[in-house]
Coordinates of C-alpha atoms in Angstrom, one line a residue:
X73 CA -68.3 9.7 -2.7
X74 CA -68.9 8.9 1.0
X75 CA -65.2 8.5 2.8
X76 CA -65.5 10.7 5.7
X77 CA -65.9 8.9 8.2
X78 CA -62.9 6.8 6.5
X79 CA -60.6 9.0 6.4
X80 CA -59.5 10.2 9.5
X81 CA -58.8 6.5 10.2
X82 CA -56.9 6.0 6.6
X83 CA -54.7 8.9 7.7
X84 CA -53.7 7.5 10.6
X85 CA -52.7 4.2 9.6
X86 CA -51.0 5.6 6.5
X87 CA -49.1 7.7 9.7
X88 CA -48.3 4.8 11.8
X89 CA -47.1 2.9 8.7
X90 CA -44.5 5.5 8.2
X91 CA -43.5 6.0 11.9
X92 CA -42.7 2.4 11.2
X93 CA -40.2 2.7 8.5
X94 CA -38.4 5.8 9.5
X95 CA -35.1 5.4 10.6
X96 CA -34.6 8.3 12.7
X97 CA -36.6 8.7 16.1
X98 CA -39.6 10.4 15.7
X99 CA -42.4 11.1 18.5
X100 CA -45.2 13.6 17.8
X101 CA -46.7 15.5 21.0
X102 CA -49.7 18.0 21.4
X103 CA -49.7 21.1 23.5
X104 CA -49.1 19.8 26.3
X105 CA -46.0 17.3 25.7
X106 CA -48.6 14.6 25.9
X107 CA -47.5 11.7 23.5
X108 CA -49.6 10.8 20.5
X109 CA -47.3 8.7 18.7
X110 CA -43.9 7.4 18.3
X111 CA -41.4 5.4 15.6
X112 CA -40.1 1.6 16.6
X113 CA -36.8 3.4 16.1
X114 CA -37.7 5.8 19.3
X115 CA -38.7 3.0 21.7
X116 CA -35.8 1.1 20.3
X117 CA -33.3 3.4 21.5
X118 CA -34.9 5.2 24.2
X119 CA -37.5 2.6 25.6
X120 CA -39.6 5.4 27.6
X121 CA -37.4 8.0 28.3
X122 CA -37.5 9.5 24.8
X123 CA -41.4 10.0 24.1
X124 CA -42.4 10.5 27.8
X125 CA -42.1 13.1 28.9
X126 CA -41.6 15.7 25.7
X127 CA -37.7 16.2 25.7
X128 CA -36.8 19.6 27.1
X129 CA -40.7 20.2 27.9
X130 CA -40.5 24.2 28.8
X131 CA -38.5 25.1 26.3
X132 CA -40.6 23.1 23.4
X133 CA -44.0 24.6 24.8
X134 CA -43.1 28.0 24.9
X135 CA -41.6 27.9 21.6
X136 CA -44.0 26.2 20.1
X137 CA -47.1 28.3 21.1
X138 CA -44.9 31.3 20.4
X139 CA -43.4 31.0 17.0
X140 CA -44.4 28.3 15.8
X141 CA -41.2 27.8 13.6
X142 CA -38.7 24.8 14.3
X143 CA -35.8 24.8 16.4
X144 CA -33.0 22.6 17.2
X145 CA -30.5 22.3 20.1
X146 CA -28.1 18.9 20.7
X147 CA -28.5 16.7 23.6
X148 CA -26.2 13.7 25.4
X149 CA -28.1 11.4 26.8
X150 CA -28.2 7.1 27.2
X151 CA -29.9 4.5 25.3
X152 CA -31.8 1.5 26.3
X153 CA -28.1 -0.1 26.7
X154 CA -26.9 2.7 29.0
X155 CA -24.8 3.8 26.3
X156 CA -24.3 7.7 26.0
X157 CA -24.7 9.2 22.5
X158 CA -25.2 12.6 21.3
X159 CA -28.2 13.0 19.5
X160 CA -29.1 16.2 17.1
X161 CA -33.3 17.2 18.1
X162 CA -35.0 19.1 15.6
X163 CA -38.3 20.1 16.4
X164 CA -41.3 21.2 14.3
X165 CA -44.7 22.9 15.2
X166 CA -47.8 21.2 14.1
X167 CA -50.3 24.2 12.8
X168 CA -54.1 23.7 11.8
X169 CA -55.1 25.5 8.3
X170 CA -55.9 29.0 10.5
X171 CA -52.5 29.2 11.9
X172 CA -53.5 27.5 15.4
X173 CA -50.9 25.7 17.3
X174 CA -52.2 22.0 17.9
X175 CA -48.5 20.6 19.2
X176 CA -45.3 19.5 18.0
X177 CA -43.1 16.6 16.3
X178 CA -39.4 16.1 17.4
X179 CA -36.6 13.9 15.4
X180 CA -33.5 13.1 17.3
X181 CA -30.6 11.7 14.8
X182 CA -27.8 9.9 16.8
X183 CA -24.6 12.1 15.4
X184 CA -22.2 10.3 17.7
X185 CA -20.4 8.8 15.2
X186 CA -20.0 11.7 12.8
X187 CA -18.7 13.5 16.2
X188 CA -16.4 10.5 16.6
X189 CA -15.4 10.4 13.2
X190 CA -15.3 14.7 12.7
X191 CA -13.0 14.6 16.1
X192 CA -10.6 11.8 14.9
X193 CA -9.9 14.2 11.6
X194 CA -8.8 17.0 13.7
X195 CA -6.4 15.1 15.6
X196 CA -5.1 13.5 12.2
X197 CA -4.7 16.5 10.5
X198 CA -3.1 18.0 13.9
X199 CA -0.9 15.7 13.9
X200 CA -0.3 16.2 9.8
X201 CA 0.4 19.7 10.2
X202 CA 3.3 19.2 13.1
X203 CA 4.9 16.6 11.0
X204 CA 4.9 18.6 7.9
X205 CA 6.0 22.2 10.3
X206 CA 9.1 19.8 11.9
X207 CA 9.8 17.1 9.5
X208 CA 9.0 17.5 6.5
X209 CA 6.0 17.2 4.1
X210 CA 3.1 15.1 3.0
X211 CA 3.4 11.5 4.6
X212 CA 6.9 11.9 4.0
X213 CA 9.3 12.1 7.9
X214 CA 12.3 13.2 8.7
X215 CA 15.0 15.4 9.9
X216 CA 18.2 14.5 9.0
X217 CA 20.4 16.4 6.2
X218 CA 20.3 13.8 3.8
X219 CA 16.3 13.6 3.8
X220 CA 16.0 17.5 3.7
X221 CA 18.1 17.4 0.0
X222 CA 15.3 15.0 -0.9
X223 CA 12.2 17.2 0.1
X224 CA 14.1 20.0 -1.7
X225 CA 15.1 17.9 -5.0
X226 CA 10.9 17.1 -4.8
X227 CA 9.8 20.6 -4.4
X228 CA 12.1 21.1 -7.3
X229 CA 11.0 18.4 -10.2
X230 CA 7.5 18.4 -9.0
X231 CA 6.1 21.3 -11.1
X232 CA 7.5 20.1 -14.1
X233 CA 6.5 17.4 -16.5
X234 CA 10.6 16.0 -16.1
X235 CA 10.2 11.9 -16.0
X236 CA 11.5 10.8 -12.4
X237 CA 13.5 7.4 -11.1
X238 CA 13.6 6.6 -7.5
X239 CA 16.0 4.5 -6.2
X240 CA 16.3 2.7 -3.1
X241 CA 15.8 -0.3 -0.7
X242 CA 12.2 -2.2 -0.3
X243 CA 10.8 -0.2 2.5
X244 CA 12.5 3.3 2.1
X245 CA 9.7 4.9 0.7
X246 CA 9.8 5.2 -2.5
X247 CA 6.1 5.5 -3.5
X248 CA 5.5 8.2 -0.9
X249 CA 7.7 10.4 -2.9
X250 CA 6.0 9.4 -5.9
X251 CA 2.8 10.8 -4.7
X252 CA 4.2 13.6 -3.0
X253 CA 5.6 14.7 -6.6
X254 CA 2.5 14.0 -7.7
X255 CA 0.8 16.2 -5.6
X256 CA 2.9 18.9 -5.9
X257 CA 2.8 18.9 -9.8
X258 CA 0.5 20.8 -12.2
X259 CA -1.4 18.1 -12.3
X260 CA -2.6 17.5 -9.0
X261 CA -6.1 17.8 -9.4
X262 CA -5.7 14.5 -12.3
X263 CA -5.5 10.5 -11.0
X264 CA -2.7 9.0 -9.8
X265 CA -2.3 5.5 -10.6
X266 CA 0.2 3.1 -8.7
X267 CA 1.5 -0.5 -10.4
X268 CA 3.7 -2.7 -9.2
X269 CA 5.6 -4.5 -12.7
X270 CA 7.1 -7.3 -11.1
X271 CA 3.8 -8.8 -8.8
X272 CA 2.3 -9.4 -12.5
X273 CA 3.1 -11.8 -15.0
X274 CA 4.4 -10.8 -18.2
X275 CA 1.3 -10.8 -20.6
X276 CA -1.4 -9.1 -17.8
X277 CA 1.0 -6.8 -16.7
X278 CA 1.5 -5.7 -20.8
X279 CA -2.5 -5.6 -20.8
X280 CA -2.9 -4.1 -17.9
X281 CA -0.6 -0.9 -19.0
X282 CA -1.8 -0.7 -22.3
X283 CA -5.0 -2.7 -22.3
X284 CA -6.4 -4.8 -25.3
X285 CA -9.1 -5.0 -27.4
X286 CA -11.8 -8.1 -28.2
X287 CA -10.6 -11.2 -29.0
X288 CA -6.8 -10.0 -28.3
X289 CA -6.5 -13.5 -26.0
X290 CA -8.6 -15.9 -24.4
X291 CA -10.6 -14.4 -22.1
X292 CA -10.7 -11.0 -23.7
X293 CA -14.4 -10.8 -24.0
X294 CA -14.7 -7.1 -24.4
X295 CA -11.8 -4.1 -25.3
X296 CA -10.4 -2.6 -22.2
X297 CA -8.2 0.7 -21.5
X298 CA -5.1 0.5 -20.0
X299 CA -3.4 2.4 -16.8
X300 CA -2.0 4.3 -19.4
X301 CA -5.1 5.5 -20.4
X302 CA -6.9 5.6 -16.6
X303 CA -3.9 7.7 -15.8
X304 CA -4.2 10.0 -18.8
X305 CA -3.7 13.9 -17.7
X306 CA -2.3 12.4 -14.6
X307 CA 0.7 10.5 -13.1
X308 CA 1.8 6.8 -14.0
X309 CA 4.1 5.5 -11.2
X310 CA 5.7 2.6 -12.3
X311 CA 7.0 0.3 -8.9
X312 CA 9.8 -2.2 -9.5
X313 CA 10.5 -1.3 -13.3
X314 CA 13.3 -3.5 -13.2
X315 CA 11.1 -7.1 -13.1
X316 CA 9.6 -5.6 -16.9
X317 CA 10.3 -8.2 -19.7
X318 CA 12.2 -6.5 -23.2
X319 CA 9.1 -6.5 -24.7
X320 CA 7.4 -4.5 -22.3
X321 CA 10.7 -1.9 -22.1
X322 CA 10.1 -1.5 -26.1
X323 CA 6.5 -0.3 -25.0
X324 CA 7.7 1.7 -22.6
X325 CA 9.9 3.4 -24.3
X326 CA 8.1 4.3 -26.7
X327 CA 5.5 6.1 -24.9
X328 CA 8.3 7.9 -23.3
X329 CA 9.2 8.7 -26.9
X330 CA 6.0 9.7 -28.5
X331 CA 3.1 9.6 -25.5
X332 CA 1.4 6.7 -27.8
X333 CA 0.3 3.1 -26.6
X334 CA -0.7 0.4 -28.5
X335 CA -3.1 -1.9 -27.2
X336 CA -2.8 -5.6 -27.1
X337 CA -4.5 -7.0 -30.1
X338 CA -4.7 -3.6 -31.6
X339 CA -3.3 -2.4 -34.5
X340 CA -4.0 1.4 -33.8
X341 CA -1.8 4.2 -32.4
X342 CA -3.8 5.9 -29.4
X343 CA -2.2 9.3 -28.1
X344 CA -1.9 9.6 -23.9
X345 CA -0.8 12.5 -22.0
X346 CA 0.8 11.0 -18.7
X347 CA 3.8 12.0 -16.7
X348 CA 5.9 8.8 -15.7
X349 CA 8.0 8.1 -12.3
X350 CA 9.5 5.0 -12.0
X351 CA 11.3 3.2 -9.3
X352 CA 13.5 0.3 -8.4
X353 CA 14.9 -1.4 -5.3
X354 CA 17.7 -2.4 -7.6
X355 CA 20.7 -0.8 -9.3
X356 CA 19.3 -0.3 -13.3
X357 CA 23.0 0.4 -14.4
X358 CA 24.5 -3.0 -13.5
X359 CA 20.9 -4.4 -15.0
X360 CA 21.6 -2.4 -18.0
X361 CA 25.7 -3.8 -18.2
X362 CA 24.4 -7.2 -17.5
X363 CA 21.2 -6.4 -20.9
X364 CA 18.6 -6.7 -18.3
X365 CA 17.2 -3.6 -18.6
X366 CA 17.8 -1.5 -21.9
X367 CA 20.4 1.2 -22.2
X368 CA 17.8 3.7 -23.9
X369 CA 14.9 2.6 -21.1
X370 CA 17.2 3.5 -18.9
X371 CA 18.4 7.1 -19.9
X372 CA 14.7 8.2 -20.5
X373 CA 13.3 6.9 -17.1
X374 CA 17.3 8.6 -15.3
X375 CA 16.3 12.4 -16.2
X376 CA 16.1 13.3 -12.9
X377 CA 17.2 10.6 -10.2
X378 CA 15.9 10.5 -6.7
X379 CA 18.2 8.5 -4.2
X380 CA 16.6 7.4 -1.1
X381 CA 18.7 5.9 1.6
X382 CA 18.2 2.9 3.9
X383 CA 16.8 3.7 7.5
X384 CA 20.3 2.6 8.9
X385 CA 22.4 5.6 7.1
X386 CA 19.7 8.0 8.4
X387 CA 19.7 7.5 12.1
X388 CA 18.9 11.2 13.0
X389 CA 15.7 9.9 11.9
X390 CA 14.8 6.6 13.6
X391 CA 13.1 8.7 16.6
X392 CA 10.9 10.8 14.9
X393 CA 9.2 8.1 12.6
X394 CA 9.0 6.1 15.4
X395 CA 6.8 9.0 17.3
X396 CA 5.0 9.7 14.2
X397 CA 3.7 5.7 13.3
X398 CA 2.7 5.8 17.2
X399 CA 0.6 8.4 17.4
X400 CA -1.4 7.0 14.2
X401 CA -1.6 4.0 15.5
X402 CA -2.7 5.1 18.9
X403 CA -5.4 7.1 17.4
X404 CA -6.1 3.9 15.1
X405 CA -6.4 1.4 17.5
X406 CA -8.1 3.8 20.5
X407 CA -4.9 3.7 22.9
X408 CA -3.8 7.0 24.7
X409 CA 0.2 6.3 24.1
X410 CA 2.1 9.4 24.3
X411 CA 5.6 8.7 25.2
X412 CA 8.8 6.0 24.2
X413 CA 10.9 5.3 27.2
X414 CA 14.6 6.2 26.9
X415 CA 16.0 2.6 27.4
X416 CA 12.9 2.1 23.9
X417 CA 14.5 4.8 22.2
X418 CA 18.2 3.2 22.6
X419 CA 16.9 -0.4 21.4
X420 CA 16.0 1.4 18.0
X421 CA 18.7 3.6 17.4
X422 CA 20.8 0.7 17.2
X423 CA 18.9 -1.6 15.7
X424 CA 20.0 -1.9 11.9
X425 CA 16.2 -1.9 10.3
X426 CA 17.3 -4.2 7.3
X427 CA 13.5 -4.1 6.5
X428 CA 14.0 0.2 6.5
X429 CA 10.9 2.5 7.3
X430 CA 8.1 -0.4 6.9
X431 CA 9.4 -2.6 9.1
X432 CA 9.6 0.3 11.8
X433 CA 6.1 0.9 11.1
X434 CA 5.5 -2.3 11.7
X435 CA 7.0 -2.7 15.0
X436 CA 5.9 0.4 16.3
X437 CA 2.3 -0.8 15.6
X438 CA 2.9 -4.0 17.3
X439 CA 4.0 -2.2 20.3
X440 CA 1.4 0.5 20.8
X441 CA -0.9 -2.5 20.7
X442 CA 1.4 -4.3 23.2
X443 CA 1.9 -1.5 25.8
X444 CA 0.2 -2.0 29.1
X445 CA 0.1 1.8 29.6
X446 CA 0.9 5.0 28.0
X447 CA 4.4 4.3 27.8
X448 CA 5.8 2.1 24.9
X449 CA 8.4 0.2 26.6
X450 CA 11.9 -2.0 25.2
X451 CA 9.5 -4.9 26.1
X452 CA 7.2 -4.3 23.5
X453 CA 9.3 -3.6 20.4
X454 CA 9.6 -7.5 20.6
X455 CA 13.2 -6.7 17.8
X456 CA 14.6 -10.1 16.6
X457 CA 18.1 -10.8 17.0
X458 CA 20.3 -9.9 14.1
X459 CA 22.9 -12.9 13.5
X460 CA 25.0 -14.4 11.1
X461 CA 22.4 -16.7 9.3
X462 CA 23.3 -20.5 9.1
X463 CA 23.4 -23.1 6.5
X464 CA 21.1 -20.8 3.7
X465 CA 22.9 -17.5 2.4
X466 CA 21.0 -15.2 0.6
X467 CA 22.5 -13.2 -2.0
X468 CA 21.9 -9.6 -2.6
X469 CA 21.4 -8.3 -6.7
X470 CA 25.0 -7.5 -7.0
X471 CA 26.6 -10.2 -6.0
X472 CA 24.7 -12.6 -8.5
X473 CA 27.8 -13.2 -10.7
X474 CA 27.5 -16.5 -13.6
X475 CA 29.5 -18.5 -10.9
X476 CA 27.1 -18.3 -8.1
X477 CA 24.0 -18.6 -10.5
X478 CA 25.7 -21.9 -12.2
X479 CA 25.8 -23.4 -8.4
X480 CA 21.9 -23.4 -8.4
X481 CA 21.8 -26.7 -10.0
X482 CA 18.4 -27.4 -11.8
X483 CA 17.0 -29.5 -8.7
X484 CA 17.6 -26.7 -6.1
X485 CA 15.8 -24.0 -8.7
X486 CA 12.8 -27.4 -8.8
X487 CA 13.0 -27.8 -5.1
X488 CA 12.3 -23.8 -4.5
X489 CA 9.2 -23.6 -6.7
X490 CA 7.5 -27.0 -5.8
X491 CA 8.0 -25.3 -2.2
X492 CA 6.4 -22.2 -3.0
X493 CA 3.4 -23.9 -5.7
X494 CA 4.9 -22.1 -8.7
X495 CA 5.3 -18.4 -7.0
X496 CA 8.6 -17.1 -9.2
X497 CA 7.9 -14.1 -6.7
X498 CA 8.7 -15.9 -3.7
X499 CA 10.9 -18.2 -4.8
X500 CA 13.4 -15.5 -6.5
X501 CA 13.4 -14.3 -2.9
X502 CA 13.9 -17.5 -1.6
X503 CA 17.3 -18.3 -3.2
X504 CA 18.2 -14.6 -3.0
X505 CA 18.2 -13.3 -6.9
X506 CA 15.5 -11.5 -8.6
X507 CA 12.4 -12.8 -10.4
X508 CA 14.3 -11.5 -13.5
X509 CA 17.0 -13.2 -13.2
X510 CA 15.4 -16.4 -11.9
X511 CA 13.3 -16.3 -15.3
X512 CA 16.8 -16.1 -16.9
X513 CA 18.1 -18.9 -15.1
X514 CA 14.9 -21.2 -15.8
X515 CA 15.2 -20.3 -19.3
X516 CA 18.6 -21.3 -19.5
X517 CA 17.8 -24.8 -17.5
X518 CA 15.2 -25.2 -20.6
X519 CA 17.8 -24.8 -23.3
X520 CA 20.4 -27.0 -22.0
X521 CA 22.8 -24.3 -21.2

């Protein structure tokens, strides 16, 4: 076969080819820096000052004739776009088959990002460790004497397999002491699954818990596992238990009971290992007096309670969450905010925070992005006006007694859903009651009560 004189021109099209394709810049030199070849990527984001002349040229000569073996060292220095990045060089000595030196290749990776990105997680997990050393632990902030007995009753229940409630206004936390059990427990190392039972409809949010098999209801082209199962070994936390239908409770309480599930469709038992913590923005006695919520649900999901109180009764605390969301979101958003003026601090320390911790959050995001300097300034928390509302009233869970919900007549229950396109979500908070109770109410309607 006569190739020869092929070859060495096969070979270096097969090279150039692959110069091509490479991502990373690549220039290959011979003893004397001179250039040979270079990647698109090089001339891309160098133009000439990458291939010519050989970067770091004394140092890459002598080590290259020397000891031939590769070498490395990190370099800042700007693109085509006058950008600067840090780029990582690694260079490796070309050899013929008797050892010889013949000259060198270098790859430079841009690493600014993962410098960026490495730099940022230091900072976070700075500013992690201070929180947890002055107040508190996890994601979880605060000070005051009332938040301390909660970090303490966590620290207790959390190694143990006890069945949790947490109870408290939308916005308090709740879910961030779910997973802060959760992560304190045993098991830890095992998923953690989150749902909330009232943004679902009754029959998904039955399948989505326990799943269903084929055929179980139209669309069920194929069986599927439940949370219950995703979460087995692991922790179930079950958000706004209170919006679950009777049926569902009857479900729930027997998993509670016996750690089985049935799914929908299914006429099989299936075992599952998962520790439960429920919450609820609402009081599940006066549910459970008013055959909302089932006596038995109740007492099994009320083994060890967990009370968390609105922002308002835990001033002490106002201060140090609102330090806390602005340094994360200074970081987040690239701003060097490091201080709350004093007339700031007094604007929301008597402000009442009916919207508790995430509406705090979300003001003191809206002012880092806001704030001309590195001060946050009263101008920027941008607080609405607390006053008496006027002409609609809404009505908090408790006082939802069969007077006031006889008053909203069948056209003003109508009006409130046409409004929202069917949403029973938003239109229970509309009119002030809960979607349970608005489901009552439409029920009722329907009957001719």
């Amino acid at each position: 076969m006569r190739h020869s004189n092929k070859e060495p021109l096969q070979r270096e099209k097969i090279l150039e080819t692959l110069l091509k394709g490479i991502g990373d810049a690549v220039c290959i030199y011979d003893l004397d820096c001179k250039l040979l070849l270079e990647s698109a990527h090089a001339r891309e984001l160098f133009g000439e000052s990458f291939g010519k002349p050989c970067l770091n040229k004394t140092q890459c000569v002598r080590k290259s004739k020397e000891t031939g073996a590769p070498f490395a060292w990190t370099e800042t220095r700007a693109d085509v776009h006058h950008h600067s990045k840090t780029y990582s060089i690694s260079v490796f000595p070309i050899q013929d088959e008797s050892g010889k030196k013949l000259g060198c290749i270098h790859i430079a990776k841009d690493i600014s990002v993962q410098l960026e990105l490495a730099a940022k997680t230091r900072e976070l997990e700075q500013i992690r460790k201070e929180l947890e050393g002055n107040a508190g632990f996890e994601n979880i902030v605060g000070r005051s004497s009332v938040m301390r007995k909660i970090f303490d009753a966590i620290q207790v229940v959390a190694p143990l397999e006890t069945t949790v409630l947490i109870q408290g206004e939308t916005g308090t936390g709740k879910e961030l002491v779910a997973r802060a059990i959760h992560k304190r427990s045993l098991r830890s190392e095992r998923p953690f699954i989150a749902v909330s039972c009232g943004a679902l409809p009754e029959t998904l949010l039955e399948s989505e818990l326990f799943g269903h098999v084929k055929g179980a209801f139209t669309g069920a082209i194929a069986d599927k596992i439940g949370l219950f199962q995703e979460a087995n070994h692991g922790t179930l936390f079950l958000d706004e238990i209170s919006e679950t239908s009777p049926a569902t409770q009857v479900k729930l309480l027997r998993v509670l009971q016996e750690g089985e599930i049935r799914r929908v469709g299914s006429t099989k038992d299936e075992k599952v290992d998962v520790r439960i913590l429920a919450a609820s923005n609402r009081d599940l006695e006066t549910l459970v007096r008013e055959r909302m919520l089932r006596e038995d649900l109740f007492y099994r999901l009320n083994v060890f309670p967990v009370y968390l109180p609105p922002l308002k009764d835990r001033q002490d605390d106002v201060l140090i969450l609102a330090e806390h969301f602005m340094r994360l979101f200074s970081l987040k958003n690239r701003k060097k905010i490091g201080a709350i003026s004093k007339n700031a601090q007094k604007v929301l320390q008597s402000y009442p925070w009916p919207g508790n911790v995430r509406e705090l959050a979300n003001v003191t995001e809206r002012a880092v992005i806001l704030a001309k300097d590195e001060t946050i300034t009263e101008n920027e928390l941008l607080l609405p006006v607390i006053k008496p509302s006027k002409g609609k009233t809404f009505l908090s869970d408790e006082a939802v007694t069969p007077e006031t919900l006889a008053s909203m007549s069948r056209l003003k229950i109508q009006e409130a859903l046409d409004k929202n396109r069917g949403n029973k979500t938003q239109t229970a908070r509309e009119l002030g009651i809960s979607r349970t109770t608005l489901w009552r109410r439409i029920k009722e309607e329907r009957s001719g009560s």
